Short mmCIF file of C-alpha atoms and ligand atoms in Angstrom, two decimals:
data_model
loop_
_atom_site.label_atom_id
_atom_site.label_comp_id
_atom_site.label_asym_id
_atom_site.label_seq_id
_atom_site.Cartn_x
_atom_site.Cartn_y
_atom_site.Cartn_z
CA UNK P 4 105.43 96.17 68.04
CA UNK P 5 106.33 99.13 70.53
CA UNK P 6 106.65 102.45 68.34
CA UNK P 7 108.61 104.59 70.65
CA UNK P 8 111.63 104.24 72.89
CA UNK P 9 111.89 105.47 76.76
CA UNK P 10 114.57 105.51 78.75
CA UNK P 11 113.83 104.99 82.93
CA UNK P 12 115.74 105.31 86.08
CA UNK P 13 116.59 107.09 88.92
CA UNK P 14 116.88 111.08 88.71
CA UNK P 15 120.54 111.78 87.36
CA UNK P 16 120.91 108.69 85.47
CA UNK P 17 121.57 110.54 82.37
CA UNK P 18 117.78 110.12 80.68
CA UNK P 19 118.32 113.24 79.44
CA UNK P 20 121.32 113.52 78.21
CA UNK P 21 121.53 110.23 77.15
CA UNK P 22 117.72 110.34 75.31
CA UNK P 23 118.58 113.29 73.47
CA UNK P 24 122.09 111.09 71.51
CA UNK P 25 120.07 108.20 71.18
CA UNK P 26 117.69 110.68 69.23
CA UNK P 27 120.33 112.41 66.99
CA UNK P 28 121.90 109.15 66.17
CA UNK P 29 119.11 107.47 65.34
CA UNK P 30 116.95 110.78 63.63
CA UNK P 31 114.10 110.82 65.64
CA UNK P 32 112.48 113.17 67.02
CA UNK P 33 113.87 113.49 70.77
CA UNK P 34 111.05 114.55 73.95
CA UNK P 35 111.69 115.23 77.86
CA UNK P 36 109.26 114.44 79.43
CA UNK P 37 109.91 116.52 82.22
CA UNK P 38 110.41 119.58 79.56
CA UNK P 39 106.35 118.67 78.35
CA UNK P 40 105.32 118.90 81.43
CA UNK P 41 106.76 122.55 82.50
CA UNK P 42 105.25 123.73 79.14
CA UNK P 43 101.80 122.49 79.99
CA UNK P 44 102.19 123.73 83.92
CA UNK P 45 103.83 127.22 82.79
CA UNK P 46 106.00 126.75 85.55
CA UNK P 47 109.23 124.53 86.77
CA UNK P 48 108.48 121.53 88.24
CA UNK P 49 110.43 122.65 91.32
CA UNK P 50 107.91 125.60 91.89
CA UNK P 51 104.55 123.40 90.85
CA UNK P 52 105.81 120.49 93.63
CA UNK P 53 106.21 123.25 96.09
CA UNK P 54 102.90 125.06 95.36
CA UNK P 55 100.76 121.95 94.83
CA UNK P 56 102.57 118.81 96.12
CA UNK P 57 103.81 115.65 94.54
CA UNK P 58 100.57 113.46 94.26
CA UNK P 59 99.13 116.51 92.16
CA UNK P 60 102.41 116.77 90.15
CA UNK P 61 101.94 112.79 89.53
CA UNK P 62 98.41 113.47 87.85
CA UNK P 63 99.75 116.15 85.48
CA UNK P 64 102.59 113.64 84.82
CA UNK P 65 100.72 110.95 83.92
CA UNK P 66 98.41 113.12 81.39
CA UNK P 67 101.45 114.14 79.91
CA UNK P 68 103.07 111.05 79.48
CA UNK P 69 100.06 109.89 77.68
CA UNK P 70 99.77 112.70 75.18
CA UNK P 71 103.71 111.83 74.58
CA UNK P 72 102.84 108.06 73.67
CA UNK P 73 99.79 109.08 71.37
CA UNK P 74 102.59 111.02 68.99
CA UNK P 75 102.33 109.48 65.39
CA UNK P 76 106.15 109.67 64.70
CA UNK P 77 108.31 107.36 66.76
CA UNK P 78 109.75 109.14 69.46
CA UNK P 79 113.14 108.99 72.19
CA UNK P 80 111.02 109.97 75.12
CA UNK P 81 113.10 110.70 78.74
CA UNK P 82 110.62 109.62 81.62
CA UNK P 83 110.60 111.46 84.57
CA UNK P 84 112.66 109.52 87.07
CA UNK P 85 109.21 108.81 89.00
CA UNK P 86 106.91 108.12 86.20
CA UNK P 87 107.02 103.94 86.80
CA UNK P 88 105.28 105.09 89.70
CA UNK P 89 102.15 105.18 88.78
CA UNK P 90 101.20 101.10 87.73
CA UNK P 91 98.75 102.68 84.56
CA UNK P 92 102.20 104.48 83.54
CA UNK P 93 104.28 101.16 83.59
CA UNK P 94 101.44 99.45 81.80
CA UNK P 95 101.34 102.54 79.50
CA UNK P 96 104.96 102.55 78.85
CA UNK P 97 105.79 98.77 78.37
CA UNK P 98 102.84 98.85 76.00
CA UNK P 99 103.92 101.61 73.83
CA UNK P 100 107.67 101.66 73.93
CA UNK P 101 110.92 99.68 74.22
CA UNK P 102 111.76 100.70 77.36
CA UNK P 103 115.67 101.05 78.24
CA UNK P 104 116.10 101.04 82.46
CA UNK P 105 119.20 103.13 82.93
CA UNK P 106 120.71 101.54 86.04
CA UNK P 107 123.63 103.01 88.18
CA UNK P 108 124.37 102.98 91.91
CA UNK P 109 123.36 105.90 94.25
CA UNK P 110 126.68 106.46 94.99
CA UNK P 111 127.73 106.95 91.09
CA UNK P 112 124.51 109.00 90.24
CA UNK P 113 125.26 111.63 94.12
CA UNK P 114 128.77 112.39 92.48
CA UNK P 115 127.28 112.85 89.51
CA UNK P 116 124.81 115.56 90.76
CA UNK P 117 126.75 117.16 93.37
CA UNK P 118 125.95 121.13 93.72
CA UNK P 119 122.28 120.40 91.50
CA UNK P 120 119.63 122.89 92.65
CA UNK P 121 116.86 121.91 90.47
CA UNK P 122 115.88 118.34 91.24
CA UNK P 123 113.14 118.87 93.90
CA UNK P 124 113.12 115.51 95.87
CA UNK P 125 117.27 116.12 96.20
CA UNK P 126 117.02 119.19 97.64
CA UNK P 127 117.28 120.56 101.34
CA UNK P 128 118.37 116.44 102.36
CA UNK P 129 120.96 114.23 101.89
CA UNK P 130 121.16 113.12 98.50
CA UNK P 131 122.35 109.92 98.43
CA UNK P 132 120.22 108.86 101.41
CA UNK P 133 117.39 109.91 99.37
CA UNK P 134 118.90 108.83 96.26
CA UNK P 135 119.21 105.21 98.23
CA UNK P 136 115.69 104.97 99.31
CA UNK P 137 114.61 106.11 96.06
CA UNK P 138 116.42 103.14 94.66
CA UNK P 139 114.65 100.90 97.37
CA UNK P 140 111.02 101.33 96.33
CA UNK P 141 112.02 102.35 92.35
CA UNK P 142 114.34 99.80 91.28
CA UNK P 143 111.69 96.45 90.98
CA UNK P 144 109.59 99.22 89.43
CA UNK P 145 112.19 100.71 86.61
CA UNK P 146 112.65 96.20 86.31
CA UNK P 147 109.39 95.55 85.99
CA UNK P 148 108.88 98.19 83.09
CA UNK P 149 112.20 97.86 81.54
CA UNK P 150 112.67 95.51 78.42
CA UNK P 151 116.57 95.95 78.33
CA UNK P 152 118.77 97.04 81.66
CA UNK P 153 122.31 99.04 80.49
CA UNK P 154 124.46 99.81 83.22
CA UNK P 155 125.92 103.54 82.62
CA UNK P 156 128.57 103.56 85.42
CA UNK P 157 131.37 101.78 83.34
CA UNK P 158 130.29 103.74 80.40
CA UNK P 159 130.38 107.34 79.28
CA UNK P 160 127.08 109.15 77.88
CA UNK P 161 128.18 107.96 74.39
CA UNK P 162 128.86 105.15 74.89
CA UNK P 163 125.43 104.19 76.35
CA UNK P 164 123.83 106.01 73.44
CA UNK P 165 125.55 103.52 71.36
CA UNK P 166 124.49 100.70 72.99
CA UNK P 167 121.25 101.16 73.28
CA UNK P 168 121.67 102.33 69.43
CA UNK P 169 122.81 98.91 68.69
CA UNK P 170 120.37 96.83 70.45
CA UNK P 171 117.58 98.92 68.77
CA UNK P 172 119.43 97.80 65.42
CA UNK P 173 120.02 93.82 66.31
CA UNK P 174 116.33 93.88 67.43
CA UNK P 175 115.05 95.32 64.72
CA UNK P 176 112.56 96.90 66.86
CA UNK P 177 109.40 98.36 64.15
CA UNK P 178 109.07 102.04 63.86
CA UNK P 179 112.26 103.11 65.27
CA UNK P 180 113.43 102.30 61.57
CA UNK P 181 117.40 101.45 61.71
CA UNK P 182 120.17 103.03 62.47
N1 ATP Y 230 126.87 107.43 82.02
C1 ATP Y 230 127.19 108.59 82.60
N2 ATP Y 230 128.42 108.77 83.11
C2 ATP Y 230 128.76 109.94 83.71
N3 ATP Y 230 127.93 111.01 83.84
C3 ATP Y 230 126.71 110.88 83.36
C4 ATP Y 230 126.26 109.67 82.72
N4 ATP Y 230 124.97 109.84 82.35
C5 ATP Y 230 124.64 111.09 82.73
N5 ATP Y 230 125.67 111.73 83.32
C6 ATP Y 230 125.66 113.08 83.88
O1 ATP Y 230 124.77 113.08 84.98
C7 ATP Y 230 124.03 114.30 85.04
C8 ATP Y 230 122.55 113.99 85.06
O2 ATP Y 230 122.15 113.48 83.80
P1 ATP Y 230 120.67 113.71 83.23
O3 ATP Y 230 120.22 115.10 83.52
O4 ATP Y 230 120.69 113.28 81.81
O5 ATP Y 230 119.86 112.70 84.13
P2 ATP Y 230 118.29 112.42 84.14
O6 ATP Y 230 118.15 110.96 84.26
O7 ATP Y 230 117.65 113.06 82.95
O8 ATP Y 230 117.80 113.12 85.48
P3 ATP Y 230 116.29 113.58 85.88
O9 ATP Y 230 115.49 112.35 86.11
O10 ATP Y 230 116.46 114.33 87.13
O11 ATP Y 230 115.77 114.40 84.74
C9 ATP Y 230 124.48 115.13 83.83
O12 ATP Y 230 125.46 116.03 84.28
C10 ATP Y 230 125.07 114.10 82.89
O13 ATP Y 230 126.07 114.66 82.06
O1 SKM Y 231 112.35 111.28 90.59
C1 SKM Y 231 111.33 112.00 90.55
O2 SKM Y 231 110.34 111.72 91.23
C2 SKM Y 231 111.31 113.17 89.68
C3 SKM Y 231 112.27 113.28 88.69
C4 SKM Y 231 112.27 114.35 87.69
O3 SKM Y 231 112.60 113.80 86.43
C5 SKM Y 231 110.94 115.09 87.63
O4 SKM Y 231 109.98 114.35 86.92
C6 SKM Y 231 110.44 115.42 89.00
O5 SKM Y 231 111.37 116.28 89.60
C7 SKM Y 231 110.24 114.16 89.86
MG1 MG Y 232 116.10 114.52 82.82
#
């Protein structure tokens, strides 16, 4: 039975903010991925993609994302919103969580993130054009990982938390304990 719980999707589709309720509601200990992996580069992300690229970004990602899974407490982990990327990641990730895709439209998540200056792959284009094509090749992928799909655009950050809260709880999903 999967030990921790990560949450998937597109950047901006409230991972984060979304991860860390799930987290306090349930008590468990709450990790950003994205937040691991700037402590073990010593740098943003923003400044390690433009130094080194994305494909050596990817590498560190997936290190990290392993270290997270081999964590003996049960754990609310926020995925990068390009870790499914990588097909030993998905495998990784379906093995060792319950994995929550966090789906909303391009359109929602742009309005969402209008004036953001820190996601690199939305900077210097147009966002929902790249939002859109991110959807393109990442959606089957978020799919193909995901055990449950919420949609968050009819729904507040709460209320996701809730739900996913819930469905953890009518599960009964093993080492998340219940809520
Ligand atoms: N369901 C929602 N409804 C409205 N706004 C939301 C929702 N979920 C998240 N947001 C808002 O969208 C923004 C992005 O959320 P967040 O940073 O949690 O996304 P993320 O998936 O972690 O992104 P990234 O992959 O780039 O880390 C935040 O301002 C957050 O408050
Ligand atoms: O969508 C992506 O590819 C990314 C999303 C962020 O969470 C970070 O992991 C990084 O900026 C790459
Ligand atoms: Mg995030």
């Amino acid at each position: 039975m999967a030990k921790h719980l990560a949450l998937v999707g597109l950047p901006g589709s409230g991972k984060s903010t979304i991860g860390r309720q799930v987290a306090r509601q349930g008590g468990w200990v709450f990790v950003d991925a994205d937040h691991a992996i700037e402590e073990r580069l010593g740098c943003s992300i923003k400044d390690y993609f433009a130094q080194h690229g994305e494909a050596a970004f990817r590498e560190i990602e997936a290190q990290v994302l392993r270290t997270l899974l081999q964590a003996p407490q049960p754990t609310v982990i926020a995925t990068g919103g390009g870790a499914v990327l990588k097909p030993e990641n998905r495998v990784a990730l379906r093995e060792g969580c319950t994995v929550f895709y966090l789906h909303a439209a391009p359109e929602d998540i742009a309005r969402r993130l209008r004036g953001d200056t820190v996601r690199p792959l939305l900077q210097g284009v147009d966002a929902l054009q790249r939002l859109q094509a991110l959807q393109k090749v990442r959606g089957p992928l978020y799919r193909e990982v995901a055990h449950y799909v919420l949609d968050t655009q009819r729904n507040n950050p709460t209320q996701v938390a809730r739900k996913i809260c819930m469905q953890v709880d009518l599960a009964g999903l093993s080492g998340l304990g219940s809520i």
